């Protein structure tokens, strides 16, 4: 009798361990998502601006995009009125300074990865949507403007060094390490607001999308890794997540 009880206990223990087994989300920028209704979608981590001499959008990513019916970016950037509202907004000084220095350094070499994806989507007659509205992101940016960043955040050499490190981490698909770096560069409060909180806000929209159609989700790679990353949040909700090599 004791032997039978021990075997039953071991079975329950093993089942419990398997139930809480987590996927390693430290590396990988392209992932397959299986919805609860059995529909296959993909989530891809982007780097918003990159020098054309450093890398290119892979054929593997393009092929997975073409398998889908909708491209979901962080926000829909095809609406001209919304784009003008975004352009007229006074962004936090840290972001303006950082992008200004990067643009000054790389100039015409810089490519928008989101624009590339949009072009491929239009060519394949794939619909476009956004995970948040312009007003939602601007409301967050208004709050970010009042938050103090680390004292060395505005140093030109540091901004360029951090950007180059980001490029290298993108090439090696080190999403976990990239996420861990962000609080050191921007501070924990800003990271929480522009990454963690937005991830939480997006999850319900992502669930709604992937249960209805084949979706290609493309968001900054900083949104993928970490305990509060989209990949971990989706897995915790019971979705099948698998890295696409």
XYZ file of C-alpha atoms in Angstrom:
245
model
C 0.000 0.000 0.000
C 2.814 2.406 0.933
C 4.568 1.601 -2.330
C 1.413 2.455 -4.329
C 0.979 5.750 -2.441
C 4.617 6.635 -3.135
C 4.178 5.961 -6.859
C 1.028 8.117 -6.956
C 2.865 10.930 -5.144
C 5.712 10.779 -7.643
C 3.275 10.945 -10.557
C 1.634 14.051 -9.098
C 5.049 15.615 -8.530
C 6.126 14.961 -12.120
C 2.840 16.317 -13.460
C 3.272 19.433 -11.360
C 6.830 19.970 -12.632
C 5.729 19.609 -16.258
C 2.828 21.997 -15.721
C 5.157 24.779 -14.610
C 7.982 24.089 -17.042
C 8.832 27.392 -18.724
C 10.235 28.016 -22.187
C 13.608 29.733 -22.340
C 12.926 33.224 -23.661
C 16.512 34.476 -23.458
C 17.138 34.384 -27.195
C 15.153 34.391 -30.423
C 13.466 37.179 -32.383
C 10.947 35.080 -34.354
C 8.405 32.875 -32.574
C 5.428 30.749 -33.559
C 2.230 31.160 -31.512
C -0.462 28.484 -31.480
C -3.821 29.915 -30.449
C -6.290 28.000 -28.311
C -8.428 27.565 -31.428
C -5.460 26.012 -33.273
C -4.557 28.972 -35.513
C -0.828 29.524 -36.110
C 0.523 33.073 -35.876
C 3.986 34.621 -35.466
C 5.589 37.291 -33.308
C 8.755 39.021 -34.464
C 11.047 41.369 -32.575
C 12.205 44.376 -34.595
C 14.911 46.957 -34.225
C 13.176 50.174 -35.229
C 16.105 51.771 -37.107
C 19.186 49.965 -38.357
C 22.048 50.720 -40.780
C 21.683 48.903 -44.103
C 25.396 48.027 -43.916
C 24.900 46.117 -40.637
C 22.078 43.663 -41.410
C 18.983 42.984 -43.490
C 15.482 41.613 -43.039
C 15.794 37.859 -43.424
C 13.969 35.797 -46.036
C 12.754 33.530 -43.222
C 10.934 36.466 -41.607
C 9.482 37.615 -44.936
C 8.223 34.109 -45.735
C 6.445 33.827 -42.370
C 4.878 37.262 -42.890
C 3.518 36.103 -46.258
C 1.857 33.113 -44.566
C -0.296 35.500 -42.514
C -3.350 37.611 -43.334
C -2.713 40.567 -41.017
C 0.427 42.459 -39.976
C 0.053 43.896 -36.462
C 2.554 46.635 -35.562
C 2.768 48.528 -32.279
C 0.419 51.075 -33.854
C -1.168 51.561 -37.271
C 1.095 54.063 -39.031
C -0.857 54.238 -42.299
C -3.393 56.792 -41.017
C -2.068 60.186 -42.117
C -4.047 62.193 -39.548
C -2.756 60.000 -36.726
C 0.771 60.232 -38.091
C 0.571 64.029 -38.094
C -0.639 63.976 -34.494
C 2.380 61.827 -33.621
C 4.759 64.104 -35.543
C 3.434 67.233 -33.817
C 3.897 65.774 -30.332
C 6.859 66.927 -28.246
C 8.683 63.699 -27.464
C 10.726 63.220 -24.262
C 14.123 64.921 -24.567
C 16.040 61.672 -24.014
C 14.432 59.997 -27.046
C 14.899 63.051 -29.268
C 18.543 63.394 -28.252
C 19.275 59.698 -28.727
C 17.667 59.415 -32.169
C 19.248 62.707 -33.243
C 22.731 61.439 -32.420
C 22.114 58.090 -34.153
C 20.732 59.793 -37.270
C 23.669 62.207 -37.310
C 26.083 59.282 -37.170
C 24.458 56.944 -39.729
C 22.371 59.306 -41.886
C 20.992 57.762 -45.069
C 22.224 54.320 -44.042
C 19.332 53.994 -41.583
C 16.333 51.853 -42.517
C 13.000 51.525 -40.696
C 12.315 47.835 -40.170
C 8.601 48.532 -39.669
C 8.459 50.332 -43.024
C 10.116 47.329 -44.681
C 7.544 44.981 -43.186
C 4.716 47.276 -44.274
C 6.040 47.341 -47.833
C 6.204 43.530 -47.947
C 2.689 43.355 -46.496
C 1.266 45.743 -49.091
C 2.938 43.794 -51.901
C 1.242 40.622 -50.661
C -2.095 42.372 -49.963
C -1.790 41.685 -46.219
C -3.965 43.887 -44.006
C -2.414 46.129 -41.356
C -3.484 46.879 -37.792
C -2.012 48.286 -34.581
C -1.896 47.037 -30.991
C -2.422 50.525 -29.567
C -3.792 53.877 -30.717
C -1.726 57.026 -31.216
C -3.490 58.602 -28.223
C -2.546 55.661 -26.003
C 1.169 55.905 -26.755
C 1.178 59.701 -26.529
C -0.498 59.550 -23.104
C 2.384 57.381 -21.939
C 4.971 59.693 -23.487
C 3.463 62.681 -21.667
C 4.178 60.925 -18.377
C 7.648 59.857 -19.502
C 8.599 63.493 -20.200
C 8.410 64.212 -16.461
C 10.652 61.322 -15.411
C 14.347 61.900 -14.816
C 16.716 59.638 -16.749
C 20.174 58.504 -15.544
C 22.723 61.345 -15.492
C 24.921 59.868 -18.233
C 22.000 59.138 -20.594
C 22.719 62.180 -22.789
C 26.408 61.490 -23.404
C 26.971 61.165 -27.157
C 29.615 58.433 -26.908
C 27.400 56.420 -24.559
C 24.352 56.730 -26.824
C 26.353 55.496 -29.832
C 27.975 52.739 -27.775
C 24.587 51.596 -26.444
C 23.126 51.641 -29.951
C 25.990 49.556 -31.342
C 25.548 47.092 -28.479
C 21.835 46.913 -29.333
C 22.701 46.059 -32.938
C 25.031 43.274 -31.807
C 22.429 41.873 -29.418
C 19.860 41.992 -32.198
C 22.134 40.051 -34.530
C 22.669 37.423 -31.820
C 18.921 37.540 -30.973
C 19.724 38.111 -27.281
C 16.306 39.401 -26.260
C 16.800 38.591 -22.574
C 20.027 40.576 -22.298
C 18.546 43.443 -24.286
C 15.615 43.719 -21.884
C 17.942 43.705 -18.868
C 19.938 46.608 -20.321
C 17.019 48.983 -20.719
C 16.627 50.007 -17.047
C 20.339 50.849 -16.949
C 20.002 53.126 -19.979
C 16.619 54.757 -19.311
C 15.911 53.971 -15.658
C 13.459 51.411 -14.245
C 10.471 53.778 -14.124
C 10.621 54.604 -17.837
C 11.231 50.956 -18.758
C 8.176 49.923 -16.758
C 5.998 52.499 -18.496
C 7.099 52.122 -22.122
C 7.712 48.371 -22.065
C 6.073 46.422 -19.230
C 2.805 48.388 -19.002
C 2.373 48.422 -22.763
C 2.966 44.673 -22.927
C 0.172 44.155 -20.418
C -2.111 46.471 -22.392
C -1.397 44.620 -25.651
C -2.066 41.078 -24.449
C -5.858 41.229 -24.645
C -5.689 42.660 -28.183
C -3.153 40.019 -29.214
C -5.370 37.234 -27.854
C -8.367 38.588 -29.743
C -6.390 38.797 -33.000
C -4.710 35.384 -32.920
C -7.939 33.548 -32.078
C -9.563 34.864 -35.263
C -6.878 34.849 -37.979
C -3.236 34.237 -38.882
C -1.397 37.272 -37.539
C 2.203 38.438 -37.935
C 2.939 40.591 -34.880
C 5.989 42.869 -35.134
C 7.075 44.860 -32.071
C 10.396 46.155 -30.756
C 12.563 43.291 -29.508
C 12.603 44.821 -26.018
C 8.970 43.736 -25.678
C 9.737 40.013 -26.135
C 12.114 39.047 -23.319
C 11.910 39.258 -19.548
C 9.372 38.136 -16.960
C 6.921 40.761 -18.215
C 7.725 40.128 -21.892
C 4.967 39.273 -24.352
C 6.294 35.742 -24.877
C 6.169 34.897 -21.178
C 2.780 36.576 -20.708
C 1.279 34.559 -23.570
C 2.753 31.286 -22.319
C 1.352 31.934 -18.842
C -2.068 32.292 -20.476
C -1.723 28.839 -22.018
C -0.591 29.615 -25.567
C 1.922 27.383 -27.314
C 5.116 29.358 -27.991
C 7.947 27.930 -30.116
C 11.070 29.608 -31.438
C 11.475 29.699 -35.223
C 15.142 29.187 -36.093
